mmCIF file of C-alpha atoms in Angstrom:
data_model
loop_
_atom_site.group_PDB
_atom_site.id
_atom_site.type_symbol
_atom_site.label_atom_id
_atom_site.label_comp_id
_atom_site.label_asym_id
_atom_site.label_seq_id
_atom_site.Cartn_x
_atom_site.Cartn_y
_atom_site.Cartn_z
ATOM 1 C CA ASP A 151 90.113 124.007 102.190
ATOM 2 C CA ALA A 152 93.451 125.505 101.187
ATOM 3 C CA LYS A 153 96.021 123.421 99.366
ATOM 4 C CA THR A 154 99.432 122.700 100.915
ATOM 5 C CA THR A 155 102.886 122.182 99.387
ATOM 6 C CA GLN A 156 105.580 120.125 101.088
ATOM 7 C CA PRO A 157 108.985 118.860 99.953
ATOM 8 C CA PRO A 158 108.699 115.181 98.967
ATOM 9 C CA SER A 159 111.576 114.039 101.158
ATOM 10 C CA MET A 160 114.063 115.195 103.792
ATOM 11 C CA ASP A 161 116.860 113.666 105.827
ATOM 12 C CA CYS A 162 117.859 114.613 109.341
ATOM 13 C CA ALA A 163 120.640 113.337 111.595
ATOM 14 C CA GLU A 164 119.603 111.565 114.748
ATOM 15 C CA GLY A 165 119.599 113.898 117.740
ATOM 16 C CA ARG A 166 119.283 117.036 115.643
ATOM 17 C CA ALA A 167 116.175 119.132 115.201
ATOM 18 C CA ALA A 168 114.056 118.211 112.192
ATOM 19 C CA ASN A 169 112.385 121.200 110.560
ATOM 20 C CA LEU A 170 109.615 120.324 108.125
ATOM 21 C CA PRO A 171 108.245 123.197 106.016
ATOM 22 C CA CYS A 172 104.764 123.594 104.600
ATOM 23 C CA ASN A 173 103.386 126.259 102.290
ATOM 24 C CA HIS A 174 99.695 127.138 102.424
ATOM 25 C CA SER A 175 99.538 130.518 100.715
ATOM 26 C CA THR A 176 95.757 130.395 100.099
ATOM 27 C CA ILE A 177 94.822 129.694 103.716
ATOM 28 C CA SER A 178 91.690 131.430 104.980
ATOM 29 C CA GLY A 179 91.249 133.112 108.339
ATOM 30 C CA ASN A 180 89.160 130.284 109.787
ATOM 31 C CA GLU A 181 91.426 127.452 108.635
ATOM 32 C CA TYR A 182 93.740 125.610 110.988
ATOM 33 C CA VAL A 183 97.085 124.013 110.173
ATOM 34 C CA TYR A 184 97.239 120.361 111.228
ATOM 35 C CA TRP A 185 100.176 117.967 111.176
ATOM 36 C CA TYR A 186 99.899 114.201 111.111
ATOM 37 C CA ARG A 187 102.534 111.571 110.548
ATOM 38 C CA GLN A 188 102.386 107.988 109.346
ATOM 39 C CA ILE A 189 105.013 105.519 110.401
ATOM 40 C CA HIS A 190 105.393 102.549 108.085
ATOM 41 C CA SER A 191 102.599 99.964 108.424
ATOM 42 C CA GLN A 192 100.648 102.098 110.901
ATOM 43 C CA GLY A 193 97.705 104.470 110.685
ATOM 44 C CA PRO A 194 98.335 108.225 110.667
ATOM 45 C CA GLN A 195 98.974 109.848 114.016
ATOM 46 C CA TYR A 196 97.950 113.354 115.034
ATOM 47 C CA ILE A 197 100.917 115.545 116.033
ATOM 48 C CA ILE A 198 99.821 119.122 116.539
ATOM 49 C CA HIS A 199 97.634 121.882 115.146
ATOM 50 C CA GLY A 200 97.390 125.668 115.317
ATOM 51 C CA LEU A 201 95.585 128.719 113.992
ATOM 52 C CA LYS A 202 98.052 131.612 114.166
ATOM 53 C CA ASN A 203 100.046 131.349 117.373
ATOM 54 C CA ASN A 204 103.015 129.045 117.747
ATOM 55 C CA GLU A 205 102.133 125.815 119.489
ATOM 56 C CA THR A 206 104.163 123.250 121.386
ATOM 57 C CA ASN A 207 103.306 119.882 122.846
ATOM 58 C CA GLU A 208 105.201 116.807 123.968
ATOM 59 C CA MET A 209 105.799 115.693 120.401
ATOM 60 C CA ALA A 210 106.662 118.824 118.457
ATOM 61 C CA SER A 211 106.468 122.569 117.950
ATOM 62 C CA LEU A 212 104.510 124.337 115.240
ATOM 63 C CA ILE A 213 105.699 127.701 113.994
ATOM 64 C CA ILE A 214 103.229 129.638 111.814
ATOM 65 C CA THR A 215 104.394 132.751 110.001
ATOM 66 C CA GLU A 216 102.681 136.020 110.785
ATOM 67 C CA ASP A 217 100.920 136.100 107.399
ATOM 68 C CA ARG A 218 99.934 132.422 107.945
ATOM 69 C CA LYS A 219 101.061 131.486 104.450
ATOM 70 C CA SER A 220 103.562 128.937 105.668
ATOM 71 C CA SER A 221 104.450 126.907 108.724
ATOM 72 C CA THR A 222 107.229 124.695 110.081
ATOM 73 C CA LEU A 223 106.915 121.591 112.170
ATOM 74 C CA ILE A 224 109.885 121.128 114.484
ATOM 75 C CA LEU A 225 110.870 117.815 116.059
ATOM 76 C CA PRO A 226 113.438 119.062 118.570
ATOM 77 C CA HIS A 227 115.587 115.948 119.006
ATOM 78 C CA ALA A 228 114.855 113.519 116.211
ATOM 79 C CA THR A 229 115.147 109.800 116.872
ATOM 80 C CA LEU A 230 115.075 106.853 114.484
ATOM 81 C CA ARG A 231 111.435 106.306 115.467
ATOM 82 C CA ASP A 232 110.552 109.666 113.927
ATOM 83 C CA THR A 233 111.185 108.259 110.446
ATOM 84 C CA ALA A 234 107.766 108.622 108.802
ATOM 85 C CA VAL A 235 105.709 110.495 106.231
ATOM 86 C CA TYR A 236 104.617 113.852 107.634
ATOM 87 C CA TYR A 237 101.428 115.441 106.357
ATOM 88 C CA CYS A 238 100.581 119.129 106.623
ATOM 89 C CA ILE A 239 96.835 119.714 106.280
ATOM 90 C CA VAL A 240 94.796 122.895 106.273
ATOM 91 C CA LEU A 241 91.305 122.416 107.590
ATOM 92 C CA ARG A 242 88.375 124.642 108.401
ATOM 93 C CA LEU A 243 87.040 124.151 111.914
ATOM 94 C CA GLY A 244 84.208 121.642 111.884
ATOM 95 C CA ASN A 245 85.041 120.307 108.423
ATOM 96 C CA GLU A 246 84.828 116.538 108.507
ATOM 97 C CA LYS A 247 86.809 116.031 105.294
ATOM 98 C CA LEU A 248 90.391 115.660 106.474
ATOM 99 C CA THR A 249 92.237 115.339 103.158
ATOM 100 C CA PHE A 250 95.856 114.204 102.963
ATOM 101 C CA GLY A 251 98.344 115.583 100.452
ATOM 102 C CA THR A 252 101.474 113.757 99.399
ATOM 103 C CA GLY A 253 103.440 114.729 102.524
ATOM 104 C CA THR A 254 107.171 114.739 103.300
ATOM 105 C CA ARG A 255 109.023 111.481 103.790
ATOM 106 C CA LEU A 256 111.401 112.205 106.683
ATOM 107 C CA THR A 257 114.308 109.843 107.181
ATOM 108 C CA ILE A 258 116.317 110.051 110.397
ATOM 109 C CA ILE A 259 119.885 108.992 109.796
ATOM 110 C CA PRO A 260 121.917 107.370 112.595
ATOM 111 C CA ASP B 46 91.550 104.003 126.135
ATOM 112 C CA THR B 47 92.681 105.994 123.098
ATOM 113 C CA GLU B 48 92.652 103.146 120.634
ATOM 114 C CA VAL B 49 90.829 102.475 117.436
ATOM 115 C CA THR B 50 90.814 98.729 116.850
ATOM 116 C CA GLN B 51 90.478 97.271 113.377
ATOM 117 C CA THR B 52 89.908 93.639 112.510
ATOM 118 C CA PRO B 53 91.107 91.659 110.727
ATOM 119 C CA LYS B 54 94.637 92.979 110.240
ATOM 120 C CA HIS B 55 94.996 91.110 106.959
ATOM 121 C CA LEU B 56 92.356 89.804 104.557
ATOM 122 C CA VAL B 57 92.624 87.924 101.292
ATOM 123 C CA MET B 58 89.450 87.528 99.280
ATOM 124 C CA GLY B 59 88.321 86.455 95.851
ATOM 125 C CA MET B 60 86.299 88.676 93.553
ATOM 126 C CA THR B 61 83.099 86.740 94.280
ATOM 127 C CA ASN B 62 83.472 86.751 98.055
ATOM 128 C CA LYS B 63 81.594 88.825 100.608
ATOM 129 C CA LYS B 64 83.579 89.998 103.600
ATOM 130 C CA SER B 65 83.405 92.713 106.237
ATOM 131 C CA LEU B 66 85.949 94.940 107.918
ATOM 132 C CA LYS B 67 85.301 95.963 111.485
ATOM 133 C CA CYS B 68 86.327 99.035 113.460
ATOM 134 C CA GLU B 69 85.726 99.755 117.130
ATOM 135 C CA GLN B 70 86.436 102.660 119.473
ATOM 136 C CA HIS B 71 85.504 103.292 123.092
ATOM 137 C CA MET B 72 86.476 106.946 123.391
ATOM 138 C CA GLY B 73 82.916 108.237 123.092
ATOM 139 C CA HIS B 74 83.696 109.701 119.690
ATOM 140 C CA ARG B 75 80.685 110.515 117.524
ATOM 141 C CA ALA B 76 82.358 110.746 114.126
ATOM 142 C CA MET B 77 83.895 107.746 112.374
ATOM 143 C CA TYR B 78 85.703 107.521 109.070
ATOM 144 C CA TRP B 79 86.869 105.038 106.436
ATOM 145 C CA TYR B 80 89.970 105.802 104.397
ATOM 146 C CA LYS B 81 91.605 103.785 101.622
ATOM 147 C CA GLN B 82 95.366 103.876 101.095
ATOM 148 C CA LYS B 83 97.204 102.419 98.121
ATOM 149 C CA ALA B 84 100.900 101.657 98.447
ATOM 150 C CA LYS B 85 103.112 104.780 98.590
ATOM 151 C CA LYS B 86 100.071 107.077 98.308
ATOM 152 C CA PRO B 87 98.317 109.222 100.934
ATOM 153 C CA PRO B 88 95.087 108.009 102.540
ATOM 154 C CA GLU B 89 91.919 108.864 100.597
ATOM 155 C CA LEU B 90 88.672 109.568 102.372
ATOM 156 C CA MET B 91 85.818 107.166 101.558
ATOM 157 C CA PHE B 92 83.036 107.687 104.106
ATOM 158 C CA VAL B 93 82.237 109.744 107.187
ATOM 159 C CA TYR B 94 79.620 108.895 109.775
ATOM 160 C CA SER B 95 78.428 111.610 112.106
ATOM 161 C CA TYR B 96 76.244 110.618 115.055
ATOM 162 C CA GLU B 97 75.692 107.225 113.397
ATOM 163 C CA LYS B 98 74.409 108.756 110.165
ATOM 164 C CA LEU B 99 76.307 108.740 106.885
ATOM 165 C CA SER B 100 77.325 112.341 106.278
ATOM 166 C CA ILE B 101 79.942 111.994 103.542
ATOM 167 C CA ASN B 102 80.280 109.458 100.712
ATOM 168 C CA GLU B 103 83.155 110.360 98.421
ATOM 169 C CA SER B 104 81.541 108.753 95.362
ATOM 170 C CA VAL B 105 82.659 105.318 96.469
ATOM 171 C CA PRO B 106 81.494 102.371 94.291
ATOM 172 C CA SER B 107 78.533 100.444 95.679
ATOM 173 C CA ARG B 108 80.623 97.309 96.126
ATOM 174 C CA PHE B 109 81.763 99.048 99.325
ATOM 175 C CA SER B 110 78.910 99.357 101.817
ATOM 176 C CA PRO B 111 79.479 101.086 105.146
ATOM 177 C CA GLU B 112 77.432 100.487 108.257
ATOM 178 C CA CYS B 113 77.430 102.136 111.673
ATOM 179 C CA PRO B 114 75.374 99.927 114.005
ATOM 180 C CA ASN B 115 76.137 102.087 117.049
ATOM 181 C CA SER B 116 78.391 104.920 118.113
ATOM 182 C CA SER B 117 81.307 102.583 118.889
ATOM 183 C CA LEU B 118 81.254 100.372 115.823
ATOM 184 C CA LEU B 119 81.871 100.916 112.139
ATOM 185 C CA ASN B 120 81.769 98.213 109.502
ATOM 186 C CA LEU B 121 82.716 98.140 105.850
ATOM 187 C CA HIS B 122 80.984 95.415 103.877
ATOM 188 C CA LEU B 123 82.776 94.247 100.757
ATOM 189 C CA HIS B 124 81.205 92.465 97.811
ATOM 190 C CA ALA B 125 82.381 91.704 94.277
ATOM 191 C CA LEU B 126 85.625 93.607 94.699
ATOM 192 C CA GLN B 127 88.196 94.038 91.967
ATOM 193 C CA PRO B 128 91.950 93.438 92.226
ATOM 194 C CA GLU B 129 92.501 97.222 92.087
ATOM 195 C CA ASP B 130 90.616 97.485 95.383
ATOM 196 C CA SER B 131 93.579 95.871 97.099
ATOM 197 C CA ALA B 132 94.784 98.448 99.610
ATOM 198 C CA LEU B 133 95.144 99.329 103.271
ATOM 199 C CA TYR B 134 91.774 100.291 104.719
ATOM 200 C CA LEU B 135 92.000 102.672 107.644
ATOM 201 C CA CYS B 136 89.343 103.539 110.170
ATOM 202 C CA ALA B 137 89.419 106.697 112.270
ATOM 203 C CA SER B 138 87.298 108.438 114.856
ATOM 204 C CA SER B 139 87.036 111.949 116.250
ATOM 205 C CA GLN B 140 85.217 113.706 119.037
ATOM 206 C CA GLN B 141 82.958 115.739 116.841
ATOM 207 C CA GLY B 142 81.843 119.040 118.208
ATOM 208 C CA GLN B 143 85.172 119.935 119.731
ATOM 209 C CA TYR B 144 87.229 122.760 118.230
ATOM 210 C CA ASN B 145 90.231 120.497 117.766
ATOM 211 C CA GLU B 146 88.965 117.857 115.425
ATOM 212 C CA LYS B 147 91.914 115.516 115.654
ATOM 213 C CA LEU B 148 91.418 112.059 114.268
ATOM 214 C CA PHE B 149 92.519 108.857 115.909
ATOM 215 C CA PHE B 150 93.403 106.158 113.401
ATOM 216 C CA GLY B 151 93.523 102.399 113.652
ATOM 217 C CA SER B 152 96.386 100.388 112.180
ATOM 218 C CA GLY B 153 94.296 99.333 109.235
ATOM 219 C CA THR B 154 93.267 96.179 107.418
ATOM 220 C CA GLN B 155 95.550 95.155 104.565
ATOM 221 C CA LEU B 156 93.202 93.801 101.896
ATOM 222 C CA SER B 157 94.263 91.696 98.933
ATOM 223 C CA VAL B 158 91.704 90.881 96.227
ATOM 224 C CA LEU B 159 92.630 87.969 93.997
#
């Protein structure tokens, strides 16, 4: 599966949109982009995933560039509870080996 | 019920002890996973069970022995561990066969080996 690159840390003001970037320039056509987050002392939590179209759910939006080499996770109105490590993962459909990179530590500032 | 339950939440054991970690899910998921997470590091995959059969072993030392007695239960048997095995052990499950293979994680067992 393709490797991903994320900034190690980001800050965002409470109530603002948090935009978390991810580069995956070697992504293949059958690989999906997944986002998980891990709040301190908890297990990782699935957020969203997509192939090439933009996706939105109750937690976040995922914007994938047309060439699929990068994506952005958007938390529209960040709250203090969104402080967590966010992992961007590229995964081929049906691959059981979900592998975490180092992620982005997002801190929401009051 | 969208929960993965792990017990115990905390475990302290000596290097000569034998202990087991337990994981349970009632979502009808057919794939179950063990991950190990050291402090300030990402989770690392250890084992994957698919339809109650071990499908992936990421070259884990034999002092860790997984077991999947049925589709709802996953155990990790521990024996003769080393202090460097102290970590958070996470269990996860997924509904294998679906196009969106999202994993549901438990809160983990924090293991300390003395």
